[in-house]
């Protein structure tokens, strides 16, 4: 999971981590047809960075939307027309991956308003207008009667395609997830692989999402196994986290460096469990690690905005330092993969 752009203008205690190669393998017993490569947009959009979305078609007649893959949700969220606010329809539609009009879909079946299925610890609360409709990925791949939440709020800037396999509960009963629906008759398993892409790498590296398999061009053969459950979010252990700075810039950071070009933020004796959450571009760190980052970079947390606010001088100092973060990802068994 290579990190990118740790400090920009204002940061919370997290590292950017959407630029990951994520291979989740949750195998079902029956073997069906081949895996599906989800079409990728040519756009880079987002309010917290430039992200390369995938393309889905929703409803009849189909409405084309750009959404991000979400590893911690089994729901598909789309941005509604009321979510454009005061920015104007055409501008909002382009910036937010397209707007969905449920009243223009002949196949929309309303379920009503419900709280969004999300992690309240990170994003607070929210509500959506839920219904069932068709979701299509490629020219010959579509599934009818899928859970869709129309979000008419600017708190959630982009829609998402949930990759979870757990069913959702509504007053009229359980509804299977999109991935489970595909696995029941289209793809060979509940497996998926996701690479978020990176606009700053080479001549831009696009995202990749494969359902029921993996992208061979993005995969590096290895013997590492992670134990994952289809009923839970993907969780891994980070065994150590260290940061390296350009030797010539160390003296401009803080006394914690003591002339060293690398410091440890935590090691294997203090390893932590992390949820792989592609809905946020950051690695959320424990408070003790945040405190060490504050000491290392002479930054102060602003409780009002819940961010580390940087002056122009601090921002420039950190850019010159050319920071590089290294961490070891492991399963509970301790088999590590080192990443930068």
Short mmCIF file of C-alpha atoms in Angstrom, two decimals, residues 4 10 35 59 73 82 84 88 106 117 122 158 194 218 224 250 264 335 338:
data_model
loop_
_atom_site.label_atom_id
_atom_site.label_comp_id
_atom_site.label_asym_id
_atom_site.label_seq_id
_atom_site.Cartn_x
_atom_site.Cartn_y
_atom_site.Cartn_z
CA UNK A 4 1.35 9.44 -1.29
CA UNK A 10 -4.39 20.46 6.07
CA UNK A 35 -14.09 -12.93 -13.75
CA UNK A 59 -31.59 1.78 -14.10
CA UNK A 73 -19.76 -1.53 2.31
CA UNK A 82 -30.68 17.27 -4.98
CA UNK A 84 -25.86 19.42 -6.43
CA UNK A 88 -25.06 24.21 -10.64
CA UNK A 106 -38.53 2.67 -15.21
CA UNK A 117 -24.63 1.70 5.95
CA UNK A 122 -14.95 7.98 10.67
CA UNK A 158 -18.69 10.60 -4.77
CA UNK A 194 -8.73 -3.51 -6.55
CA UNK A 218 -1.04 -5.85 -11.28
CA UNK A 224 1.40 -14.66 1.68
CA UNK A 250 16.57 16.33 9.04
CA UNK A 264 10.29 4.51 14.13
CA UNK A 335 3.81 -13.18 7.85
CA UNK A 338 6.88 -4.64 3.48
#
